[in-house]
JSON list of C-alpha atoms and ligand atoms in Angstrom, two decimals:
[
{"chain": "A", "resi": 449, "resn": "PHE", "atom": "CA", "xyz": [10.61, -3.12, -15.87]},
{"chain": "A", "resi": 450, "resn": "ASP", "atom": "CA", "xyz": [12.65, -0.27, -17.26]},
{"chain": "A", "resi": 451, "resn": "PRO", "atom": "CA", "xyz": [12.49, 2.74, -14.91]},
{"chain": "A", "resi": 452, "resn": "GLN", "atom": "CA", "xyz": [12.93, 5.00, -17.97]},
{"chain": "A", "resi": 453, "resn": "GLU", "atom": "CA", "xyz": [9.56, 3.77, -19.18]},
{"chain": "A", "resi": 454, "resn": "VAL", "atom": "CA", "xyz": [7.80, 2.85, -15.96]},
{"chain": "A", "resi": 455, "resn": "THR", "atom": "CA", "xyz": [7.16, 5.16, -13.01]},
{"chain": "A", "resi": 456, "resn": "VAL", "atom": "CA", "xyz": [6.46, 3.55, -9.65]},
{"chain": "A", "resi": 457, "resn": "VAL", "atom": "CA", "xyz": [5.28, 5.53, -6.63]},
{"chain": "A", "resi": 458, "resn": "TYR", "atom": "CA", "xyz": [4.66, 3.59, -3.42]},
{"chain": "A", "resi": 459, "resn": "VAL", "atom": "CA", "xyz": [1.79, 4.70, -1.20]},
{"chain": "A", "resi": 460, "resn": "LEU", "atom": "CA", "xyz": [2.49, 3.69, 2.39]},
{"chain": "A", "resi": 461, "resn": "GLY", "atom": "CA", "xyz": [0.92, 4.42, 5.75]},
{"chain": "A", "resi": 462, "resn": "GLY", "atom": "CA", "xyz": [-0.71, 2.55, 8.61]},
{"chain": "A", "resi": 463, "resn": "PRO", "atom": "CA", "xyz": [-3.89, 0.51, 8.33]},
{"chain": "A", "resi": 464, "resn": "GLY", "atom": "CA", "xyz": [-6.73, 2.94, 7.62]},
{"chain": "A", "resi": 465, "resn": "ALA", "atom": "CA", "xyz": [-4.42, 5.91, 7.02]},
{"chain": "A", "resi": 466, "resn": "GLY", "atom": "CA", "xyz": [-6.21, 6.60, 3.73]},
{"chain": "A", "resi": 467, "resn": "LYS", "atom": "CA", "xyz": [-3.96, 4.98, 1.12]},
{"chain": "A", "resi": 468, "resn": "GLY", "atom": "CA", "xyz": [-6.86, 3.75, -1.02]},
{"chain": "A", "resi": 469, "resn": "THR", "atom": "CA", "xyz": [-8.79, 7.00, -0.67]},
{"chain": "A", "resi": 470, "resn": "GLN", "atom": "CA", "xyz": [-5.91, 9.26, -1.71]},
{"chain": "A", "resi": 471, "resn": "SER", "atom": "CA", "xyz": [-4.84, 6.84, -4.46]},
{"chain": "A", "resi": 472, "resn": "ALA", "atom": "CA", "xyz": [-8.29, 7.20, -6.03]},
{"chain": "A", "resi": 473, "resn": "ASN", "atom": "CA", "xyz": [-7.78, 10.97, -6.18]},
{"chain": "A", "resi": 474, "resn": "LEU", "atom": "CA", "xyz": [-4.39, 10.54, -7.84]},
{"chain": "A", "resi": 475, "resn": "VAL", "atom": "CA", "xyz": [-5.80, 8.11, -10.40]},
{"chain": "A", "resi": 476, "resn": "ARG", "atom": "CA", "xyz": [-8.43, 10.68, -11.32]},
{"chain": "A", "resi": 477, "resn": "ASP", "atom": "CA", "xyz": [-6.06, 13.63, -11.65]},
{"chain": "A", "resi": 478, "resn": "TYR", "atom": "CA", "xyz": [-2.66, 12.20, -12.60]},
{"chain": "A", "resi": 479, "resn": "GLY", "atom": "CA", "xyz": [-3.49, 9.20, -14.76]},
{"chain": "A", "resi": 480, "resn": "PHE", "atom": "CA", "xyz": [-1.83, 6.70, -12.45]},
{"chain": "A", "resi": 481, "resn": "VAL", "atom": "CA", "xyz": [-2.83, 3.05, -12.46]},
{"chain": "A", "resi": 482, "resn": "HIS", "atom": "CA", "xyz": [-3.67, 2.04, -8.88]},
{"chain": "A", "resi": 483, "resn": "LEU", "atom": "CA", "xyz": [-2.47, -1.33, -7.65]},
{"chain": "A", "resi": 484, "resn": "SER", "atom": "CA", "xyz": [-3.32, -2.16, -4.04]},
{"chain": "A", "resi": 485, "resn": "ALA", "atom": "CA", "xyz": [-1.29, -5.13, -2.83]},
{"chain": "A", "resi": 486, "resn": "GLY", "atom": "CA", "xyz": [-4.01, -5.88, -0.27]},
{"chain": "A", "resi": 487, "resn": "ASP", "atom": "CA", "xyz": [-6.74, -5.83, -2.92]},
{"chain": "A", "resi": 488, "resn": "LEU", "atom": "CA", "xyz": [-4.70, -8.14, -5.17]},
{"chain": "A", "resi": 489, "resn": "LEU", "atom": "CA", "xyz": [-4.21, -10.55, -2.28]},
{"chain": "A", "resi": 490, "resn": "ARG", "atom": "CA", "xyz": [-7.93, -10.50, -1.39]},
{"chain": "A", "resi": 491, "resn": "GLU", "atom": "CA", "xyz": [-8.77, -11.16, -5.03]},
{"chain": "A", "resi": 492, "resn": "GLU", "atom": "CA", "xyz": [-6.33, -14.07, -5.17]},
{"chain": "A", "resi": 493, "resn": "GLN", "atom": "CA", "xyz": [-7.79, -15.42, -1.93]},
{"chain": "A", "resi": 494, "resn": "ASN", "atom": "CA", "xyz": [-11.19, -15.59, -3.62]},
{"chain": "A", "resi": 495, "resn": "THR", "atom": "CA", "xyz": [-9.91, -17.11, -6.85]},
{"chain": "A", "resi": 496, "resn": "GLU", "atom": "CA", "xyz": [-11.11, -20.66, -7.15]},
{"chain": "A", "resi": 497, "resn": "GLY", "atom": "CA", "xyz": [-8.27, -23.13, -7.47]},
{"chain": "A", "resi": 498, "resn": "SER", "atom": "CA", "xyz": [-5.64, -20.78, -6.04]},
{"chain": "A", "resi": 499, "resn": "ASP", "atom": "CA", "xyz": [-2.91, -22.59, -4.14]},
{"chain": "A", "resi": 500, "resn": "TYR", "atom": "CA", "xyz": [-2.62, -19.69, -1.73]},
{"chain": "A", "resi": 501, "resn": "GLY", "atom": "CA", "xyz": [-6.25, -18.93, -0.80]},
{"chain": "A", "resi": 502, "resn": "GLN", "atom": "CA", "xyz": [-6.18, -20.34, 2.71]},
{"chain": "A", "resi": 503, "resn": "LEU", "atom": "CA", "xyz": [-2.70, -19.02, 3.46]},
{"chain": "A", "resi": 504, "resn": "ILE", "atom": "CA", "xyz": [-3.63, -15.48, 2.41]},
{"chain": "A", "resi": 505, "resn": "LYS", "atom": "CA", "xyz": [-6.83, -15.65, 4.44]},
{"chain": "A", "resi": 506, "resn": "ASP", "atom": "CA", "xyz": [-4.93, -16.66, 7.59]},
{"chain": "A", "resi": 507, "resn": "TYR", "atom": "CA", "xyz": [-2.20, -14.03, 7.17]},
{"chain": "A", "resi": 508, "resn": "ILE", "atom": "CA", "xyz": [-4.64, -11.18, 6.56]},
{"chain": "A", "resi": 509, "resn": "LYS", "atom": "CA", "xyz": [-6.80, -12.03, 9.57]},
{"chain": "A", "resi": 510, "resn": "GLU", "atom": "CA", "xyz": [-3.67, -12.13, 11.74]},
{"chain": "A", "resi": 511, "resn": "GLY", "atom": "CA", "xyz": [-2.36, -8.88, 10.26]},
{"chain": "A", "resi": 512, "resn": "LEU", "atom": "CA", "xyz": [0.81, -10.64, 9.10]},
{"chain": "A", "resi": 513, "resn": "ILE", "atom": "CA", "xyz": [2.76, -10.03, 5.91]},
{"chain": "A", "resi": 514, "resn": "VAL", "atom": "CA", "xyz": [2.10, -12.69, 3.28]},
{"chain": "A", "resi": 515, "resn": "PRO", "atom": "CA", "xyz": [5.36, -14.24, 1.95]},
{"chain": "A", "resi": 516, "resn": "MET", "atom": "CA", "xyz": [6.72, -11.85, -0.65]},
{"chain": "A", "resi": 517, "resn": "GLU", "atom": "CA", "xyz": [6.95, -14.37, -3.50]},
{"chain": "A", "resi": 518, "resn": "ILE", "atom": "CA", "xyz": [3.15, -14.38, -3.68]},
{"chain": "A", "resi": 519, "resn": "THR", "atom": "CA", "xyz": [2.65, -10.62, -3.46]},
{"chain": "A", "resi": 520, "resn": "VAL", "atom": "CA", "xyz": [5.46, -9.70, -5.85]},
{"chain": "A", "resi": 521, "resn": "LYS", "atom": "CA", "xyz": [4.16, -12.15, -8.45]},
{"chain": "A", "resi": 522, "resn": "LEU", "atom": "CA", "xyz": [0.64, -10.66, -8.22]},
{"chain": "A", "resi": 523, "resn": "LEU", "atom": "CA", "xyz": [2.02, -7.13, -8.56]},
{"chain": "A", "resi": 524, "resn": "GLU", "atom": "CA", "xyz": [4.26, -8.00, -11.49]},
{"chain": "A", "resi": 525, "resn": "ASN", "atom": "CA", "xyz": [1.40, -9.69, -13.33]},
{"chain": "A", "resi": 526, "resn": "ALA", "atom": "CA", "xyz": [-0.89, -6.72, -12.70]},
{"chain": "A", "resi": 527, "resn": "MET", "atom": "CA", "xyz": [1.77, -4.25, -13.86]},
{"chain": "A", "resi": 528, "resn": "ARG", "atom": "CA", "xyz": [2.46, -6.22, -17.01]},
{"chain": "A", "resi": 529, "resn": "SER", "atom": "CA", "xyz": [-1.22, -6.40, -17.89]},
{"chain": "A", "resi": 530, "resn": "LYS", "atom": "CA", "xyz": [-1.62, -2.62, -17.44]},
{"chain": "A", "resi": 531, "resn": "LEU", "atom": "CA", "xyz": [1.42, -1.48, -19.44]},
{"chain": "A", "resi": 532, "resn": "GLY", "atom": "CA", "xyz": [0.70, 0.70, -22.45]},
{"chain": "A", "resi": 533, "resn": "SER", "atom": "CA", "xyz": [1.35, -0.70, -25.93]},
{"chain": "A", "resi": 534, "resn": "ASP", "atom": "CA", "xyz": [4.53, 1.42, -25.98]},
{"chain": "A", "resi": 535, "resn": "GLY", "atom": "CA", "xyz": [5.73, -0.26, -22.78]},
{"chain": "A", "resi": 536, "resn": "THR", "atom": "CA", "xyz": [5.21, 2.76, -20.55]},
{"chain": "A", "resi": 537, "resn": "GLY", "atom": "CA", "xyz": [3.24, 2.90, -17.33]},
{"chain": "A", "resi": 538, "resn": "LYS", "atom": "CA", "xyz": [2.62, 5.00, -14.21]},
{"chain": "A", "resi": 539, "resn": "PHE", "atom": "CA", "xyz": [1.83, 2.93, -11.16]},
{"chain": "A", "resi": 540, "resn": "LEU", "atom": "CA", "xyz": [0.76, 3.76, -7.64]},
{"chain": "A", "resi": 541, "resn": "ILE", "atom": "CA", "xyz": [1.63, 0.74, -5.58]},
{"chain": "A", "resi": 542, "resn": "ASP", "atom": "CA", "xyz": [-0.53, 0.95, -2.47]},
{"chain": "A", "resi": 543, "resn": "GLY", "atom": "CA", "xyz": [0.38, -0.92, 0.71]},
{"chain": "A", "resi": 544, "resn": "PHE", "atom": "CA", "xyz": [3.63, -2.35, -0.60]},
{"chain": "A", "resi": 545, "resn": "PRO", "atom": "CA", "xyz": [6.50, -2.82, 0.25]},
{"chain": "A", "resi": 546, "resn": "ARG", "atom": "CA", "xyz": [5.71, -3.33, 3.92]},
{"chain": "A", "resi": 547, "resn": "LYS", "atom": "CA", "xyz": [8.66, -5.50, 4.89]},
{"chain": "A", "resi": 548, "resn": "MET", "atom": "CA", "xyz": [12.37, -4.95, 4.27]},
{"chain": "A", "resi": 549, "resn": "ASP", "atom": "CA", "xyz": [12.93, -8.07, 2.14]},
{"chain": "A", "resi": 550, "resn": "GLN", "atom": "CA", "xyz": [10.08, -7.05, -0.21]},
{"chain": "A", "resi": 551, "resn": "ALA", "atom": "CA", "xyz": [11.43, -3.53, -0.53]},
{"chain": "A", "resi": 552, "resn": "ILE", "atom": "CA", "xyz": [14.95, -4.61, -1.42]},
{"chain": "A", "resi": 553, "resn": "PHE", "atom": "CA", "xyz": [13.80, -7.33, -3.80]},
{"chain": "A", "resi": 554, "resn": "PHE", "atom": "CA", "xyz": [11.33, -5.09, -5.65]},
{"chain": "A", "resi": 555, "resn": "GLU", "atom": "CA", "xyz": [13.77, -2.18, -5.95]},
{"chain": "A", "resi": 556, "resn": "GLU", "atom": "CA", "xyz": [16.58, -4.41, -7.22]},
{"chain": "A", "resi": 557, "resn": "SER", "atom": "CA", "xyz": [14.77, -7.01, -9.30]},
{"chain": "A", "resi": 558, "resn": "VAL", "atom": "CA", "xyz": [11.41, -5.60, -10.43]},
{"chain": "A", "resi": 559, "resn": "CYS", "atom": "CA", "xyz": [11.50, -1.81, -10.72]},
{"chain": "A", "resi": 560, "resn": "PRO", "atom": "CA", "xyz": [13.10, 0.95, -8.66]},
{"chain": "A", "resi": 561, "resn": "SER", "atom": "CA", "xyz": [10.53, 3.42, -7.33]},
{"chain": "A", "resi": 562, "resn": "LYS", "atom": "CA", "xyz": [10.55, 7.14, -8.00]},
{"chain": "A", "resi": 563, "resn": "CYS", "atom": "CA", "xyz": [9.43, 7.99, -4.47]},
{"chain": "A", "resi": 564, "resn": "THR", "atom": "CA", "xyz": [7.13, 7.01, -1.61]},
{"chain": "A", "resi": 565, "resn": "LEU", "atom": "CA", "xyz": [4.03, 8.89, -0.52]},
{"chain": "A", "resi": 566, "resn": "PHE", "atom": "CA", "xyz": [3.80, 8.28, 3.22]},
{"chain": "A", "resi": 567, "resn": "LEU", "atom": "CA", "xyz": [0.47, 9.07, 4.88]},
{"chain": "A", "resi": 568, "resn": "ASP", "atom": "CA", "xyz": [1.12, 9.80, 8.52]},
{"chain": "A", "resi": 569, "resn": "CYS", "atom": "CA", "xyz": [-1.78, 9.17, 10.90]},
{"chain": "A", "resi": 570, "resn": "PRO", "atom": "CA", "xyz": [-2.09, 8.50, 14.65]},
{"chain": "A", "resi": 571, "resn": "GLU", "atom": "CA", "xyz": [-3.43, 5.11, 15.71]},
{"chain": "A", "resi": 572, "resn": "GLU", "atom": "CA", "xyz": [-6.54, 6.52, 17.43]},
{"chain": "A", "resi": 573, "resn": "VAL", "atom": "CA", "xyz": [-7.65, 8.11, 14.15]},
{"chain": "A", "resi": 574, "resn": "MET", "atom": "CA", "xyz": [-6.90, 5.00, 12.09]},
{"chain": "A", "resi": 575, "resn": "ARG", "atom": "CA", "xyz": [-8.64, 2.77, 14.63]},
{"chain": "A", "resi": 576, "resn": "GLU", "atom": "CA", "xyz": [-11.83, 4.83, 14.46]},
{"chain": "A", "resi": 577, "resn": "ARG", "atom": "CA", "xyz": [-11.81, 4.84, 10.65]},
{"chain": "A", "resi": 578, "resn": "LEU", "atom": "CA", "xyz": [-11.31, 1.08, 10.48]},
{"chain": "A", "resi": 579, "resn": "LEU", "atom": "CA", "xyz": [-13.99, 0.24, 13.03]},
{"chain": "A", "resi": 580, "resn": "ASN", "atom": "CA", "xyz": [-16.36, 2.53, 11.21]},
{"chain": "A", "resi": 581, "resn": "ARG", "atom": "CA", "xyz": [-15.58, 0.95, 7.85]},
{"chain": "A", "resi": 582, "resn": "GLY", "atom": "CA", "xyz": [-15.84, -2.50, 9.46]},
{"chain": "A", "resi": 583, "resn": "LYS", "atom": "CA", "xyz": [-19.59, -2.00, 9.90]},
{"chain": "A", "resi": 584, "resn": "THR", "atom": "CA", "xyz": [-20.03, -2.44, 6.16]},
{"chain": "A", "resi": 585, "resn": "SER", "atom": "CA", "xyz": [-16.73, -3.52, 4.56]},
{"chain": "A", "resi": 586, "resn": "GLY", "atom": "CA", "xyz": [-16.99, -7.23, 5.20]},
{"chain": "A", "resi": 587, "resn": "ARG", "atom": "CA", "xyz": [-13.19, -7.26, 5.56]},
{"chain": "A", "resi": 588, "resn": "SER", "atom": "CA", "xyz": [-12.06, -10.06, 7.86]},
{"chain": "A", "resi": 589, "resn": "ASP", "atom": "CA", "xyz": [-9.46, -7.76, 9.44]},
{"chain": "A", "resi": 590, "resn": "ASP", "atom": "CA", "xyz": [-11.67, -4.76, 10.27]},
{"chain": "A", "resi": 591, "resn": "ASN", "atom": "CA", "xyz": [-12.28, -5.85, 13.88]},
{"chain": "A", "resi": 592, "resn": "GLU", "atom": "CA", "xyz": [-10.70, -4.89, 17.23]},
{"chain": "A", "resi": 593, "resn": "GLU", "atom": "CA", "xyz": [-8.55, -7.98, 17.47]},
{"chain": "A", "resi": 594, "resn": "SER", "atom": "CA", "xyz": [-7.11, -7.87, 13.94]},
{"chain": "A", "resi": 595, "resn": "ILE", "atom": "CA", "xyz": [-6.66, -4.09, 14.07]},
{"chain": "A", "resi": 596, "resn": "ILE", "atom": "CA", "xyz": [-4.35, -4.40, 17.10]},
{"chain": "A", "resi": 597, "resn": "LYS", "atom": "CA", "xyz": [-2.29, -7.00, 15.23]},
{"chain": "A", "resi": 598, "resn": "ARG", "atom": "CA", "xyz": [-2.16, -4.88, 12.06]},
{"chain": "A", "resi": 599, "resn": "PHE", "atom": "CA", "xyz": [-0.91, -1.88, 14.05]},
{"chain": "A", "resi": 600, "resn": "ARG", "atom": "CA", "xyz": [1.82, -3.99, 15.66]},
{"chain": "A", "resi": 601, "resn": "THR", "atom": "CA", "xyz": [2.99, -5.33, 12.29]},
{"chain": "A", "resi": 602, "resn": "PHE", "atom": "CA", "xyz": [2.98, -1.81, 10.87]},
{"chain": "A", "resi": 603, "resn": "VAL", "atom": "CA", "xyz": [5.19, -0.42, 13.64]},
{"chain": "A", "resi": 604, "resn": "GLU", "atom": "CA", "xyz": [7.58, -3.35, 13.88]},
{"chain": "A", "resi": 605, "resn": "THR", "atom": "CA", "xyz": [7.85, -4.50, 10.27]},
{"chain": "A", "resi": 606, "resn": "SER", "atom": "CA", "xyz": [6.65, -1.79, 7.88]},
{"chain": "A", "resi": 607, "resn": "MET", "atom": "CA", "xyz": [7.93, 1.45, 9.43]},
{"chain": "A", "resi": 608, "resn": "PRO", "atom": "CA", "xyz": [11.59, 0.40, 9.00]},
{"chain": "A", "resi": 609, "resn": "VAL", "atom": "CA", "xyz": [10.96, 0.38, 5.23]},
{"chain": "A", "resi": 610, "resn": "VAL", "atom": "CA", "xyz": [9.61, 3.94, 5.32]},
{"chain": "A", "resi": 611, "resn": "ASP", "atom": "CA", "xyz": [12.56, 4.98, 7.50]},
{"chain": "A", "resi": 612, "resn": "MET", "atom": "CA", "xyz": [15.01, 3.51, 5.00]},
{"chain": "A", "resi": 613, "resn": "PHE", "atom": "CA", "xyz": [13.46, 5.39, 2.06]},
{"chain": "A", "resi": 614, "resn": "GLU", "atom": "CA", "xyz": [13.30, 8.53, 4.20]},
{"chain": "A", "resi": 615, "resn": "LYS", "atom": "CA", "xyz": [17.06, 8.34, 4.86]},
{"chain": "A", "resi": 616, "resn": "GLU", "atom": "CA", "xyz": [17.53, 8.19, 1.09]},
{"chain": "A", "resi": 617, "resn": "GLY", "atom": "CA", "xyz": [15.48, 11.40, 0.75]},
{"chain": "A", "resi": 618, "resn": "ARG", "atom": "CA", "xyz": [12.80, 9.64, -1.27]},
{"chain": "A", "resi": 619, "resn": "VAL", "atom": "CA", "xyz": [9.73, 10.11, 0.95]},
{"chain": "A", "resi": 620, "resn": "VAL", "atom": "CA", "xyz": [6.91, 12.61, 0.66]},
{"chain": "A", "resi": 621, "resn": "LYS", "atom": "CA", "xyz": [5.41, 12.67, 4.15]},
{"chain": "A", "resi": 622, "resn": "VAL", "atom": "CA", "xyz": [1.88, 14.04, 4.50]},
{"chain": "A", "resi": 623, "resn": "SER", "atom": "CA", "xyz": [-0.37, 14.09, 7.54]},
{"chain": "A", "resi": 624, "resn": "SER", "atom": "CA", "xyz": [-3.59, 12.22, 6.73]},
{"chain": "A", "resi": 625, "resn": "VAL", "atom": "CA", "xyz": [-5.56, 13.65, 9.63]},
{"chain": "A", "resi": 626, "resn": "GLY", "atom": "CA", "xyz": [-8.45, 15.89, 8.62]},
{"chain": "A", "resi": 627, "resn": "ARG", "atom": "CA", "xyz": [-10.75, 16.07, 5.64]},
{"chain": "A", "resi": 628, "resn": "VAL", "atom": "CA", "xyz": [-9.98, 13.99, 2.57]},
{"chain": "A", "resi": 629, "resn": "THR", "atom": "CA", "xyz": [-9.82, 17.10, 0.39]},
{"chain": "A", "resi": 630, "resn": "ASP", "atom": "CA", "xyz": [-7.42, 18.90, 2.74]},
{"chain": "A", "resi": 631, "resn": "VAL", "atom": "CA", "xyz": [-5.15, 15.86, 2.93]},
{"chain": "A", "resi": 632, "resn": "TYR", "atom": "CA", "xyz": [-5.20, 15.66, -0.84]},
{"chain": "A", "resi": 633, "resn": "GLU", "atom": "CA", "xyz": [-4.10, 19.30, -1.17]},
{"chain": "A", "resi": 634, "resn": "ASN", "atom": "CA", "xyz": [-0.99, 18.43, 0.80]},
{"chain": "A", "resi": 635, "resn": "VAL", "atom": "CA", "xyz": [-0.46, 15.23, -1.17]},
{"chain": "A", "resi": 636, "resn": "MET", "atom": "CA", "xyz": [-0.40, 17.25, -4.40]},
{"chain": "A", "resi": 637, "resn": "LYS", "atom": "CA", "xyz": [1.99, 19.82, -2.94]},
{"chain": "A", "resi": 638, "resn": "GLY", "atom": "CA", "xyz": [4.30, 17.09, -1.66]},
{"chain": "A", "resi": 639, "resn": "LEU", "atom": "CA", "xyz": [4.40, 15.23, -4.97]},
{"chain": "A", "resi": 640, "resn": "ALA", "atom": "CA", "xyz": [5.08, 18.45, -6.85]},
{"chain": "A", "resi": 641, "resn": "LYS", "atom": "CA", "xyz": [8.27, 18.81, -4.80]},
{"chain": "A", "resi": 642, "resn": "MET", "atom": "CA", "xyz": [9.35, 15.41, -6.16]},
{"chain": "A", "resi": 643, "resn": "GLY", "atom": "CA", "xyz": [8.68, 16.56, -9.71]},
{"chain": "A", "resi": 644, "resn": "ILE", "atom": "CA", "xyz": [5.43, 14.61, -10.08]},
{"chain": "B", "resi": 992, "resn": "LIG", "atom": "N1", "xyz": [-11.06, 7.67, 5.36]},
{"chain": "B", "resi": 992, "resn": "LIG", "atom": "C1", "xyz": [-9.97, 7.78, 4.57]},
{"chain": "B", "resi": 992, "resn": "LIG", "atom": "N2", "xyz": [-9.44, 9.02, 4.62]},
{"chain": "B", "resi": 992, "resn": "LIG", "atom": "C2", "xyz": [-10.21, 9.71, 5.50]},
{"chain": "B", "resi": 992, "resn": "LIG", "atom": "C3", "xyz": [-10.17, 11.05, 6.00]},
{"chain": "B", "resi": 992, "resn": "LIG", "atom": "N3", "xyz": [-9.24, 11.94, 5.62]},
{"chain": "B", "resi": 992, "resn": "LIG", "atom": "N4", "xyz": [-11.10, 11.42, 6.91]},
{"chain": "B", "resi": 992, "resn": "LIG", "atom": "C4", "xyz": [-12.06, 10.52, 7.31]},
{"chain": "B", "resi": 992, "resn": "LIG", "atom": "N5", "xyz": [-12.15, 9.25, 6.88]},
{"chain": "B", "resi": 992, "resn": "LIG", "atom": "C5", "xyz": [-11.24, 8.85, 5.98]},
{"chain": "B", "resi": 992, "resn": "LIG", "atom": "O1", "xyz": [-9.47, 4.43, 4.37]},
{"chain": "B", "resi": 992, "resn": "LIG", "atom": "C6", "xyz": [-9.91, 3.71, 5.51]},
{"chain": "B", "resi": 992, "resn": "LIG", "atom": "C7", "xyz": [-11.27, 4.26, 5.96]},
{"chain": "B", "resi": 992, "resn": "LIG", "atom": "O2", "xyz": [-11.11, 5.59, 6.38]},
{"chain": "B", "resi": 992, "resn": "LIG", "atom": "C8", "xyz": [-12.30, 4.30, 4.82]},
{"chain": "B", "resi": 992, "resn": "LIG", "atom": "O3", "xyz": [-13.55, 4.00, 5.36]},
{"chain": "B", "resi": 992, "resn": "LIG", "atom": "C9", "xyz": [-12.21, 5.73, 4.32]},
{"chain": "B", "resi": 992, "resn": "LIG", "atom": "O4", "xyz": [-13.42, 6.17, 3.77]},
{"chain": "B", "resi": 992, "resn": "LIG", "atom": "C10", "xyz": [-11.88, 6.48, 5.58]},
{"chain": "B", "resi": 992, "resn": "LIG", "atom": "P1", "xyz": [-8.65, 3.75, 3.19]},
{"chain": "B", "resi": 992, "resn": "LIG", "atom": "O5", "xyz": [-8.43, 4.77, 2.16]},
{"chain": "B", "resi": 992, "resn": "LIG", "atom": "O6", "xyz": [-9.29, 2.48, 2.83]},
{"chain": "B", "resi": 992, "resn": "LIG", "atom": "O7", "xyz": [-7.27, 3.48, 3.98]},
{"chain": "B", "resi": 992, "resn": "LIG", "atom": "P2", "xyz": [-6.13, 2.45, 3.69]},
{"chain": "B", "resi": 992, "resn": "LIG", "atom": "O8", "xyz": [-4.89, 3.09, 4.20]},
{"chain": "B", "resi": 992, "resn": "LIG", "atom": "O9", "xyz": [-6.17, 2.00, 2.28]},
{"chain": "B", "resi": 992, "resn": "LIG", "atom": "O10", "xyz": [-6.58, 1.29, 4.69]},
{"chain": "B", "resi": 992, "resn": "LIG", "atom": "P3", "xyz": [-6.47, -0.28, 4.53]},
{"chain": "B", "resi": 992, "resn": "LIG", "atom": "O11", "xyz": [-7.33, -0.86, 5.58]},
{"chain": "B", "resi": 992, "resn": "LIG", "atom": "O12", "xyz": [-6.67, -0.71, 3.15]},
{"chain": "B", "resi": 992, "resn": "LIG", "atom": "O13", "xyz": [-4.94, -0.46, 4.94]},
{"chain": "B", "resi": 992, "resn": "LIG", "atom": "P4", "xyz": [-4.14, -1.75, 5.27]},
{"chain": "B", "resi": 992, "resn": "LIG", "atom": "O14", "xyz": [-2.76, -1.35, 5.03]},
{"chain": "B", "resi": 992, "resn": "LIG", "atom": "O15", "xyz": [-4.45, -2.29, 6.59]},
{"chain": "B", "resi": 992, "resn": "LIG", "atom": "O16", "xyz": [-4.75, -2.82, 4.24]},
{"chain": "B", "resi": 992, "resn": "LIG", "atom": "P5", "xyz": [-4.19, -3.49, 2.94]},
{"chain": "B", "resi": 992, "resn": "LIG", "atom": "O17", "xyz": [-5.34, -3.87, 2.12]},
{"chain": "B", "resi": 992, "resn": "LIG", "atom": "O18", "xyz": [-3.11, -2.69, 2.35]},
{"chain": "B", "resi": 992, "resn": "LIG", "atom": "O19", "xyz": [-3.52, -4.82, 3.54]},
{"chain": "B", "resi": 992, "resn": "LIG", "atom": "C11", "xyz": [-4.33, -5.77, 4.21]},
{"chain": "B", "resi": 992, "resn": "LIG", "atom": "C12", "xyz": [-3.50, -6.95, 4.63]},
{"chain": "B", "resi": 992, "resn": "LIG", "atom": "O20", "xyz": [-2.98, -7.61, 3.48]},
{"chain": "B", "resi": 992, "resn": "LIG", "atom": "C13", "xyz": [-2.27, -6.65, 5.49]},
{"chain": "B", "resi": 992, "resn": "LIG", "atom": "O21", "xyz": [-2.59, -6.48, 6.84]},
{"chain": "B", "resi": 992, "resn": "LIG", "atom": "C14", "xyz": [-1.44, -7.91, 5.24]},
{"chain": "B", "resi": 992, "resn": "LIG", "atom": "O22", "xyz": [-1.91, -8.98, 6.00]},
{"chain": "B", "resi": 992, "resn": "LIG", "atom": "C15", "xyz": [-1.72, -8.19, 3.77]},
{"chain": "B", "resi": 992, "resn": "LIG", "atom": "N6", "xyz": [-0.68, -7.62, 2.89]},
{"chain": "B", "resi": 992, "resn": "LIG", "atom": "C16", "xyz": [0.51, -8.32, 2.75]},
{"chain": "B", "resi": 992, "resn": "LIG", "atom": "O23", "xyz": [0.70, -9.39, 3.35]},
{"chain": "B", "resi": 992, "resn": "LIG", "atom": "N7", "xyz": [1.49, -7.83, 1.92]},
{"chain": "B", "resi": 992, "resn": "LIG", "atom": "C17", "xyz": [1.35, -6.67, 1.24]},
{"chain": "B", "resi": 992, "resn": "LIG", "atom": "O24", "xyz": [2.27, -6.29, 0.51]},
{"chain": "B", "resi": 992, "resn": "LIG", "atom": "C18", "xyz": [0.13, -5.95, 1.37]},
{"chain": "B", "resi": 992, "resn": "LIG", "atom": "C19", "xyz": [-0.86, -6.45, 2.22]},
{"chain": "B", "resi": 993, "resn": "LIG", "atom": "MG1", "xyz": [-6.38, 0.10, 1.31]}
]
């Protein structure tokens, strides 16, 4: 993808930080297309005849990062299908990249990102949100055991990616504690500083 034509903003943050919730606000007000890597993987997992269904299921339950070949392919396909007829597009890529190899590959071989929105949230808050959502979400990873594993993967594997982008001065960091509308105010202010 040509970064002159295609804008990519990553939305990162721990499990339950509010990536999906804030992305929905940005879709409404900024005309972004929202692509959640987790949603794409869950969809693929449920696609009959997929070669990766069982693998994805196991990785998600264990809070592990699915091999990047699978995730990058799903994202590329989704981006291609959502491009405008003039070849332009504005994408919020939610929950990706969450491992260094994915970040480097995507930046170098798919499309360099404009910036990263990082939603900063303490584990106690995320844990409560996830357990609460788990009552109705039907997600196989919204339980105590998987949540602990997801947190560990986030700290050990995904935070280094955020730290790398931060060193490059390409991160908008916003606290996602508090009401959705208040968090969103700060998201908008942060993005404005990046010229978005
Ligand atoms: N909520 C949100 N904001 C709130 C607020 N300000 N106040 C009160 N409540 C708030 O929100 C979570 C819950 O909190 C909701 O009930 C919401 O109403 C409430 P949500 O917006 O859904 O948070 P989000 O950050 O999107 O949480 P999610 O659970 O989706 O994050 P994860 O990062 O864990 O999940 P994801 O779907 O991205 O990934 C799942 C798994 O897929 C990963 O663990 C991994 O195994 C796999 N994966 C890969 O392998 N590779 C990838 O590239 C991506 C995913
Ligand atoms: Mg989400």
